[in-house]
Coordinates of C-alpha atoms and ligand atoms in Angstrom, one line a residue:
M1 CA 0.0 0.0 0.0
I2 CA 1.4 3.4 -1.0
A3 CA 3.0 5.7 1.6
A4 CA 4.5 9.1 1.0
A5 CA 8.0 7.7 1.8
D6 CA 7.8 5.5 -1.2
V7 CA 7.4 8.4 -3.6
L8 CA 9.4 11.2 -1.9
I9 CA 13.0 10.1 -1.6
P10 CA 15.9 11.9 0.2
A11 CA 18.4 11.8 -2.6
S12 CA 19.1 10.0 -5.9
D13 CA 22.3 10.3 -8.1
A14 CA 20.3 9.6 -11.2
A15 CA 17.5 12.1 -10.7
L16 CA 16.5 14.1 -13.8
P17 CA 15.4 17.7 -13.5
V18 CA 11.9 19.0 -13.9
R19 CA 12.1 22.6 -14.9
P20 CA 9.4 25.3 -15.2
A21 CA 8.5 26.5 -18.6
R22 CA 7.3 30.1 -18.1
G23 CA 6.4 30.5 -21.8
V24 CA 8.6 28.9 -24.5
D25 CA 10.7 31.9 -25.4
G26 CA 13.6 31.1 -23.0
L27 CA 14.1 27.6 -24.3
G28 CA 17.5 26.9 -26.0
G29 CA 17.9 25.6 -29.6
M30 CA 17.2 21.8 -29.2
A31 CA 14.6 22.1 -26.5
A32 CA 12.8 24.9 -28.4
A33 CA 12.7 22.7 -31.6
W34 CA 11.5 19.7 -29.5
A35 CA 8.9 21.8 -27.9
A36 CA 7.6 23.0 -31.3
A37 CA 7.7 19.5 -32.7
N38 CA 5.6 18.3 -29.8
D39 CA 3.2 21.2 -29.8
F40 CA 4.4 22.2 -26.3
G41 CA 3.4 25.8 -25.6
G42 CA 4.0 25.9 -21.8
K43 CA 0.4 25.9 -21.0
P44 CA -0.5 25.3 -17.3
S45 CA 0.3 21.6 -16.4
Q46 CA 1.5 20.8 -19.9
V47 CA 4.5 18.4 -19.5
L48 CA 7.2 17.8 -22.0
I49 CA 10.0 15.1 -21.7
V50 CA 13.1 16.5 -23.4
P51 CA 15.6 13.8 -24.7
G52 CA 19.3 14.2 -24.7
T53 CA 21.5 13.5 -27.7
D54 CA 21.4 9.7 -26.8
G55 CA 17.6 9.8 -27.1
K56 CA 17.0 9.1 -23.4
P57 CA 15.0 11.5 -21.2
D58 CA 17.3 14.4 -20.2
H59 CA 14.9 16.6 -18.4
A60 CA 11.2 17.5 -18.2
L61 CA 9.5 20.8 -18.6
M62 CA 6.2 21.8 -17.0
G63 CA 4.1 24.7 -18.1
V64 CA 3.4 27.4 -15.5
G65 CA 1.0 29.7 -17.3
E66 CA 0.5 33.4 -16.8
K67 CA -1.5 33.2 -13.6
G68 CA 1.3 31.4 -11.8
L69 CA 1.3 27.8 -10.5
D70 CA -2.0 26.2 -9.3
P71 CA -1.4 24.6 -5.9
M72 CA -2.4 21.2 -7.2
A73 CA -0.7 21.5 -10.7
G74 CA 2.0 19.0 -9.6
R75 CA -0.5 16.2 -9.4
C76 CA -0.3 15.6 -13.1
L77 CA 3.5 15.3 -12.9
A78 CA 3.3 12.0 -11.1
A79 CA 1.0 10.7 -13.9
K80 CA 2.8 12.2 -16.9
L81 CA 6.5 11.6 -16.0
P82 CA 8.0 8.2 -16.9
A83 CA 8.8 6.0 -13.9
A84 CA 12.2 7.3 -12.9
D85 CA 13.7 9.6 -10.2
W86 CA 13.1 13.3 -10.7
R87 CA 14.2 16.5 -8.9
L88 CA 12.8 20.0 -9.1
E89 CA 15.1 22.6 -10.6
G90 CA 14.5 26.3 -11.1
W91 CA 11.4 26.6 -9.0
S92 CA 10.8 29.0 -6.1
D93 CA 10.6 27.5 -2.6
E94 CA 6.9 28.1 -2.5
E95 CA 6.4 26.4 -5.9
A96 CA 8.6 23.5 -4.9
H97 CA 6.6 23.0 -1.8
A98 CA 3.3 22.9 -3.6
L99 CA 4.6 20.7 -6.4
T100 CA 6.0 18.2 -3.9
L101 CA 2.7 17.7 -2.1
A102 CA 0.8 17.6 -5.3
F103 CA 3.2 15.1 -6.8
L104 CA 2.7 12.9 -3.8
L105 CA -1.1 13.1 -4.1
G106 CA -0.9 12.4 -7.8
A107 CA 1.2 9.3 -7.3
Y108 CA -1.5 7.4 -5.3
Q109 CA -2.4 4.0 -6.6
F110 CA -4.9 1.5 -5.2
D111 CA -3.1 -1.8 -5.8
R112 CA -4.4 -3.9 -2.9
Y113 CA -6.0 -6.5 -5.3
K114 CA -3.4 -6.4 -8.0
A115 CA -0.8 -9.1 -8.4
K116 CA 1.8 -6.4 -9.3
S117 CA 1.8 -2.7 -8.6
G118 CA 2.6 -0.4 -11.5
P119 CA 6.0 1.4 -11.6
R120 CA 5.8 5.0 -10.4
P121 CA 8.1 8.0 -10.7
R122 CA 9.7 9.2 -7.5
L123 CA 10.7 12.7 -6.5
V124 CA 13.8 13.9 -4.6
A125 CA 12.6 16.0 -1.7
P126 CA 13.6 19.6 -2.2
A127 CA 16.1 20.7 0.4
A128 CA 14.2 23.8 1.7
L129 CA 11.1 21.8 2.6
D130 CA 9.4 20.7 5.8
L131 CA 9.2 17.2 4.7
D132 CA 7.4 15.7 7.7
A133 CA 4.5 18.1 7.3
T134 CA 4.2 17.4 3.5
R135 CA 4.4 13.6 4.1
A136 CA 1.8 13.8 6.8
I137 CA -0.7 15.5 4.6
A138 CA -0.1 13.0 1.8
D139 CA -0.4 10.1 4.1
A140 CA -3.6 11.4 5.6
C141 CA -5.1 11.8 2.1
F142 CA -3.9 8.3 1.2
R143 CA -5.7 6.8 4.2
V144 CA -8.9 8.5 3.1
R145 CA -8.6 7.3 -0.5
R146 CA -7.5 3.7 0.5
M147 CA -10.5 3.4 2.9
V148 CA -12.9 4.7 0.2
D149 CA -11.4 2.5 -2.5
T150 CA -11.6 -0.7 -0.4
P151 CA -14.7 -2.7 -1.2
A152 CA -17.4 -2.9 1.4
A153 CA -16.6 -6.6 2.1
D154 CA -13.2 -5.6 3.4
M155 CA -14.1 -2.2 4.8
G156 CA -17.1 -2.9 7.0
P157 CA -18.0 -1.4 10.3
A158 CA -15.3 -3.6 12.1
E159 CA -12.6 -2.5 9.7
I160 CA -13.6 1.2 10.0
E161 CA -13.2 0.6 13.8
A162 CA -9.7 -1.0 13.2
E163 CA -8.7 2.1 11.2
A164 CA -9.9 4.4 14.0
R165 CA -8.0 2.3 16.6
E166 CA -4.8 2.5 14.5
V167 CA -5.0 6.3 14.1
A168 CA -5.7 6.7 17.9
K169 CA -2.9 4.3 18.9
V170 CA -0.2 6.2 16.9
H171 CA -1.1 9.4 18.7
G172 CA -1.8 8.0 22.1
A173 CA -5.5 8.9 21.9
S174 CA -8.3 7.0 23.7
V175 CA -10.9 4.9 21.9
E176 CA -14.3 3.9 23.0
V177 CA -16.6 1.8 20.8
T178 CA -20.2 1.0 21.5
T179 CA -21.4 -1.9 19.3
G180 CA -24.7 -3.7 18.5
D181 CA -27.3 -3.8 21.2
A182 CA -25.1 -1.8 23.5
L183 CA -26.0 1.2 21.3
L184 CA -29.5 1.1 22.8
K185 CA -28.3 1.1 26.4
A186 CA -25.8 3.9 25.6
N187 CA -28.6 5.9 23.9
Y188 CA -27.6 5.8 20.3
P189 CA -31.0 4.7 19.0
A190 CA -30.7 6.0 15.4
V191 CA -27.3 4.4 14.8
H192 CA -28.8 1.1 16.1
A193 CA -31.9 1.4 13.9
V194 CA -30.0 2.0 10.7
G195 CA -27.4 -0.6 11.3
R196 CA -29.2 -3.4 13.0
A197 CA -30.1 -5.3 9.8
A198 CA -26.5 -6.1 9.0
A199 CA -24.9 -9.4 9.8
P200 CA -23.7 -9.8 13.4
H201 CA -20.0 -9.5 12.4
R202 CA -20.9 -6.2 10.7
A203 CA -22.9 -4.8 13.6
P204 CA -23.4 -1.0 13.9
R205 CA -21.1 0.9 16.1
L206 CA -20.3 4.4 17.5
I207 CA -16.6 5.0 17.7
E208 CA -15.3 7.8 19.9
I209 CA -11.7 8.9 19.9
G210 CA -10.5 11.4 22.5
W211 CA -7.2 13.2 22.5
N212 CA -5.8 15.6 25.1
L213 CA -9.1 15.8 26.9
D214 CA -7.6 16.8 30.2
A215 CA -6.1 20.0 28.7
A216 CA -9.1 22.0 29.8
D217 CA -7.6 25.3 28.7
R218 CA -7.4 24.2 25.1
P219 CA -10.2 24.7 22.6
L220 CA -12.2 21.5 21.9
V221 CA -12.6 20.4 18.3
A222 CA -15.2 17.8 17.4
L223 CA -15.0 15.8 14.1
V224 CA -18.1 13.8 13.1
G225 CA -18.1 11.3 10.2
K226 CA -20.7 9.3 8.3
G227 CA -19.4 5.7 8.1
V228 CA -21.9 3.8 6.0
A229 CA -19.8 0.9 5.0
F230 CA -22.3 0.0 2.3
D231 CA -25.5 1.9 1.4
S232 CA -27.9 -0.5 -0.3
G233 CA -30.6 2.0 0.4
G234 CA -32.3 -0.3 2.9
L235 CA -35.9 -1.4 2.2
D236 CA -36.4 1.7 -0.1
I237 CA -33.7 -0.1 -2.1
K238 CA -31.5 1.8 -4.5
P239 CA -31.5 1.0 -8.2
A240 CA -28.4 -0.8 -9.5
A241 CA -26.7 2.2 -10.9
G242 CA -27.1 4.2 -7.7
M243 CA -25.9 1.3 -5.6
R244 CA -22.8 0.4 -7.6
N245 CA -20.5 2.8 -5.9
M246 CA -21.9 2.8 -2.4
K247 CA -18.8 1.2 -0.9
K248 CA -17.7 4.9 -0.7
D249 CA -20.5 5.8 1.7
M250 CA -18.1 5.6 4.6
G251 CA -16.2 8.5 3.0
G252 CA -17.1 10.9 5.8
A253 CA -15.6 8.5 8.4
A254 CA -12.4 8.2 6.3
H255 CA -12.2 12.0 6.0
V256 CA -12.4 12.6 9.8
L257 CA -9.9 9.9 10.5
G258 CA -7.5 11.5 8.0
L259 CA -8.1 14.9 9.4
A260 CA -7.7 13.7 13.0
Q261 CA -4.4 12.1 12.0
L262 CA -3.2 15.5 10.8
I263 CA -4.3 17.4 13.8
M264 CA -2.7 15.0 16.3
G265 CA 0.4 14.5 14.2
A266 CA 1.0 18.3 14.1
D267 CA 0.2 18.4 17.8
L268 CA -2.2 21.3 17.3
P269 CA -2.9 22.9 20.7
V270 CA -6.5 21.6 20.9
R271 CA -8.5 18.9 22.5
L272 CA -10.0 16.6 20.0
V273 CA -13.0 14.3 19.9
V274 CA -13.7 12.2 16.8
L275 CA -17.1 10.6 16.4
V276 CA -17.7 8.0 13.7
A277 CA -21.0 6.3 13.2
A278 CA -20.1 3.1 11.4
V279 CA -23.0 1.0 10.0
E280 CA -24.1 -1.0 7.0
N281 CA -27.4 0.1 5.6
A282 CA -28.5 -3.5 4.8
I283 CA -31.8 -5.3 4.2
S284 CA -33.1 -8.1 6.4
A285 CA -36.3 -9.0 8.3
D286 CA -35.1 -6.7 11.1
A287 CA -34.4 -3.7 8.9
F288 CA -35.9 -0.4 9.8
R289 CA -38.9 0.5 7.6
P290 CA -40.4 3.4 5.8
G291 CA -42.9 4.9 8.2
D292 CA -41.1 3.9 11.4
V293 CA -40.6 6.6 13.9
L294 CA -37.1 6.6 15.4
Q295 CA -35.9 7.9 18.7
T296 CA -32.7 9.9 18.6
R297 CA -30.1 10.7 21.2
K298 CA -31.2 14.3 21.4
G299 CA -34.8 13.3 22.1
L300 CA -36.2 14.5 18.8
T301 CA -38.2 11.8 17.0
V302 CA -37.8 11.2 13.3
E303 CA -40.3 9.7 10.9
V304 CA -38.6 7.6 8.3
G305 CA -39.8 8.7 4.9
N306 CA -37.1 6.8 3.1
T307 CA -34.6 4.3 4.5
D308 CA -32.1 5.6 1.9
A309 CA -31.8 8.9 3.8
E310 CA -29.8 7.0 6.5
G311 CA -26.8 9.2 6.8
R312 CA -28.6 12.1 8.5
L313 CA -30.1 9.6 11.0
I314 CA -26.8 8.2 12.2
L315 CA -25.2 11.6 12.2
S316 CA -28.0 13.0 14.4
D317 CA -26.9 10.7 17.2
A318 CA -23.2 11.4 16.6
L319 CA -23.7 15.2 16.4
A320 CA -25.8 15.1 19.6
R321 CA -22.9 13.2 21.3
A322 CA -20.5 15.9 20.0
G323 CA -22.6 18.6 21.7
E324 CA -22.2 16.9 25.1
H325 CA -18.5 17.7 24.9
R326 CA -19.4 21.4 24.5
P327 CA -17.1 21.9 21.5
D328 CA -15.7 25.2 20.3
L329 CA -15.7 23.9 16.7
T330 CA -17.5 21.0 15.1
L331 CA -16.9 19.8 11.6
D332 CA -18.9 16.9 10.0
F333 CA -18.0 15.2 6.8
A334 CA -20.5 13.0 5.0
T335 CA -21.3 11.5 1.6
L336 CA -24.8 12.7 2.5
T337 CA -26.8 13.4 -0.7
G338 CA -26.9 12.8 -4.4
A339 CA -28.4 16.3 -4.6
A340 CA -25.0 17.8 -3.8
R341 CA -23.7 16.5 -7.0
V342 CA -26.6 17.8 -9.0
A343 CA -25.9 21.2 -7.5
L344 CA -22.1 21.4 -7.8
G345 CA -20.8 18.2 -9.4
P346 CA -18.2 15.8 -8.0
E347 CA -15.3 18.2 -7.7
L348 CA -16.8 20.9 -5.5
P349 CA -18.1 19.9 -2.1
P350 CA -20.9 22.0 -0.6
L351 CA -19.9 23.7 2.7
Y352 CA -22.7 24.6 5.1
T353 CA -22.2 26.8 8.2
D354 CA -24.1 29.7 9.7
D355 CA -20.8 31.0 11.3
E356 CA -19.5 33.8 9.0
T357 CA -16.0 33.7 10.4
L358 CA -15.7 29.9 10.0
A359 CA -17.0 30.2 6.4
A360 CA -14.5 32.9 5.5
D361 CA -11.6 31.0 7.2
L362 CA -12.4 27.7 5.5
L363 CA -12.9 29.3 2.1
A364 CA -9.6 31.3 2.4
A365 CA -7.8 28.1 3.4
S366 CA -9.5 26.2 0.6
A367 CA -8.1 28.7 -2.0
R368 CA -4.6 28.7 -0.4
V369 CA -4.1 25.0 -0.5
G370 CA -6.1 24.2 -3.6
D371 CA -8.8 22.1 -1.9
P372 CA -12.1 23.4 -3.4
L373 CA -15.2 24.1 -1.3
W374 CA -18.3 26.1 -2.2
R375 CA -20.5 27.6 0.4
M376 CA -24.2 26.8 0.2
P377 CA -27.0 28.3 2.3
L378 CA -28.7 26.9 5.4
W379 CA -31.8 28.6 3.9
P380 CA -34.3 29.2 6.8
G381 CA -37.2 29.1 4.4
Y382 CA -36.8 25.4 3.9
R383 CA -36.6 24.5 7.6
T384 CA -40.2 23.3 7.7
S385 CA -39.5 20.8 4.9
V386 CA -37.9 18.5 7.5
E387 CA -40.8 18.6 9.9
A388 CA -43.1 15.6 10.0
E389 CA -46.8 14.8 10.5
I390 CA -46.5 12.3 13.3
A391 CA -43.0 13.0 14.6
D392 CA -40.7 16.0 15.2
L393 CA -38.8 15.5 12.0
R394 CA -38.8 13.5 8.8
N395 CA -35.6 12.2 7.1
D396 CA -36.8 12.7 3.6
S397 CA -37.5 16.4 3.2
A398 CA -40.8 17.4 1.7
A399 CA -40.7 17.4 -2.1
W400 CA -41.6 21.1 -2.4
A401 CA -38.2 22.3 -1.0
Q402 CA -36.4 20.4 -3.8
A403 CA -32.9 21.4 -2.7
G404 CA -31.9 18.0 -1.3
S405 CA -28.4 18.9 -0.1
V406 CA -29.7 22.0 1.6
T407 CA -32.5 20.3 3.4
A408 CA -30.2 17.5 4.5
A409 CA -27.9 20.1 6.0
L410 CA -31.0 21.8 7.7
F411 CA -31.8 18.4 9.2
L412 CA -28.3 18.0 10.6
Q413 CA -28.5 21.6 11.9
R414 CA -31.2 20.5 14.3
F415 CA -28.7 18.2 16.0
A416 CA -25.5 20.3 15.8
P417 CA -23.9 21.4 19.0
D418 CA -25.3 24.6 20.5
T419 CA -21.8 25.6 21.6
G420 CA -19.2 27.0 19.2
A421 CA -19.3 26.9 15.4
W422 CA -20.4 24.1 13.2
A423 CA -19.8 23.3 9.6
H424 CA -21.0 20.4 7.4
L425 CA -19.2 19.2 4.3
D426 CA -21.3 17.1 1.9
V427 CA -18.4 15.4 0.1
F428 CA -18.5 13.1 -2.9
A429 CA -15.2 11.4 -1.9
W430 CA -14.7 10.1 -5.5
N431 CA -13.1 11.0 -8.8
P432 CA -15.7 9.6 -11.3
R433 CA -13.3 10.1 -14.3
A434 CA -9.6 9.6 -14.5
R435 CA -7.4 12.7 -15.2
P436 CA -3.6 12.7 -14.9
G437 CA -2.9 12.9 -11.2
W438 CA -6.6 12.3 -10.3
P439 CA -7.1 8.5 -10.9
E440 CA -10.6 7.3 -10.9
G441 CA -11.6 6.3 -7.3
G442 CA -11.5 7.6 -3.8
E443 CA -10.6 11.2 -3.2
A444 CA -10.0 13.3 -0.1
Q445 CA -12.0 16.5 -0.2
G446 CA -11.8 19.4 2.2
I447 CA -9.5 18.0 4.9
R448 CA -6.5 19.9 3.6
A449 CA -8.5 23.1 3.7
A450 CA -9.9 22.2 7.2
F451 CA -6.4 21.5 8.5
D452 CA -4.9 24.7 7.1
M453 CA -7.8 26.6 8.7
M454 CA -7.1 25.0 12.0
R455 CA -3.4 25.6 11.8
C456 CA -4.2 29.3 11.5
R457 CA -6.8 29.3 14.2
F458 CA -4.8 27.3 16.7
P459 CA -1.2 28.3 16.1
Q460 CA 1.6 26.4 17.9
G461 CA 2.7 28.0 21.2
Ligands
BES501 N1 -25.2 8.0 0.3 C1 -26.3 8.6 -0.3 C2 -26.0 9.8 -1.0 C3 -25.1 9.8 -2.2 C4 -25.5 9.1 -3.3 C5 -23.9 10.4 -2.1 C6 -24.7 9.1 -4.4 C7 -23.0 10.4 -3.2 C8 -23.5 9.7 -4.4 C9 -27.4 8.9 0.7 O1 -27.5 8.0 1.8 C10 -28.7 8.8 0.0 O2 -29.1 7.8 -0.5 N2 -29.4 10.0 -0.1 C11 -30.6 10.1 -0.8 C12 -31.6 10.8 0.1 C13 -33.0 10.8 -0.3 C14 -33.6 9.4 -0.2 C15 -33.8 11.7 0.5 C16 -30.4 10.8 -2.1 O3 -29.6 11.7 -2.1 O4 -31.0 10.5 -3.1
MN502 MN1 -28.7 6.3 1.4
ZN503 ZN1 -25.8 7.0 2.3

């Protein structure tokens, strides 16, 4: 399985240079002719391998473009360069920094089920770089992508728990897991209802990680993740096309574990609570049903209009639990709605918060690190669409409100902590088409932005 250390190497005698092409005017005779012959104009992210007189690769050129280097431009390098050792030459420190992280992210491969893993290019770490920080970000994103890419048979609730235990153990955090019928006693009724139809070895669970909780003077950050190991849709069963990719429905859990790993690894001066609701939305005689009224941890009842709107149900208990810690900041990540994709497509996760400062800080960080987010409204006019006839709330918002990602966020808002600021990210967690540096499959969205925001908010002593 890929780790940043496999791609980013300390040194190599044979490393070939990757140089910036800021337009093609400065190129010398041979390179200029080769560029012209290959239709290389130095456009952003265009890559040209320039041979030496022996015909072997001598160096590579990467187009920069007039607006300067996009933070993620380097992702395509890992896909476009031949499998060899490369080094960056002629770039500013800032550019080299961005290129290195992006190169790492672009080099990800999911090869767990392949007899052989493909060869990949490696990059010599630029001297001026904080390598540990760069590696840490790549490894967190790799965890997210690997978890999402792993089929549901091998990434069930128990395996999500194992990932959480691994992250916690590395950083000396505590883990408490409430599983199966114990969820009822511990008052996680919605998590139990959604997950109880699964096979016993795939029983639902609420995973709680705690880190630095005695440091009462530090701000408390709560991370909440949707961990639906597989979303069949339950009894309101999904059609085949919609079900095909639902191994990724634990994407929110993967995202918060990746983000937690970053926060603890950087030793940010915070207390951290991570809550993951890990369930399988399965079908059996004991499955929850359309029309059932569920209890929730917060005390609000929910009429189930559609068992396929399961994410908001399990998150309602997890968010209520987060609130009991009186957090200063709560972020939840969830592959919550298909409607988010209708609104913004797979590359642009909707961000919901009613805290203006948090919105501004997250969007600024998002632009800085090239981790796109788009703010969407918690539109008060649609609040009544999640109210029900015979219960306090309904999980399938009324059809008239139409904006499914917004109404799902409004549902979550009813359970969000009433201390501190809360934001919800409706992530797709998936690249549906392969682009160089963005292979088809699991993707980490928003955690680099969230981490950068927190680094600014909670600077080291
Ligand atoms: N996990 C899905 C949402 C989803 C679908 C995310 C496809 C990404 C890609 C979620 O549990 C779901 O099924 N939501 C329903 C809600 C509806 C029944 C109110 C949806 O969005 O259709
Ligand atoms: Mn669903
Ligand atoms: Zn789901």
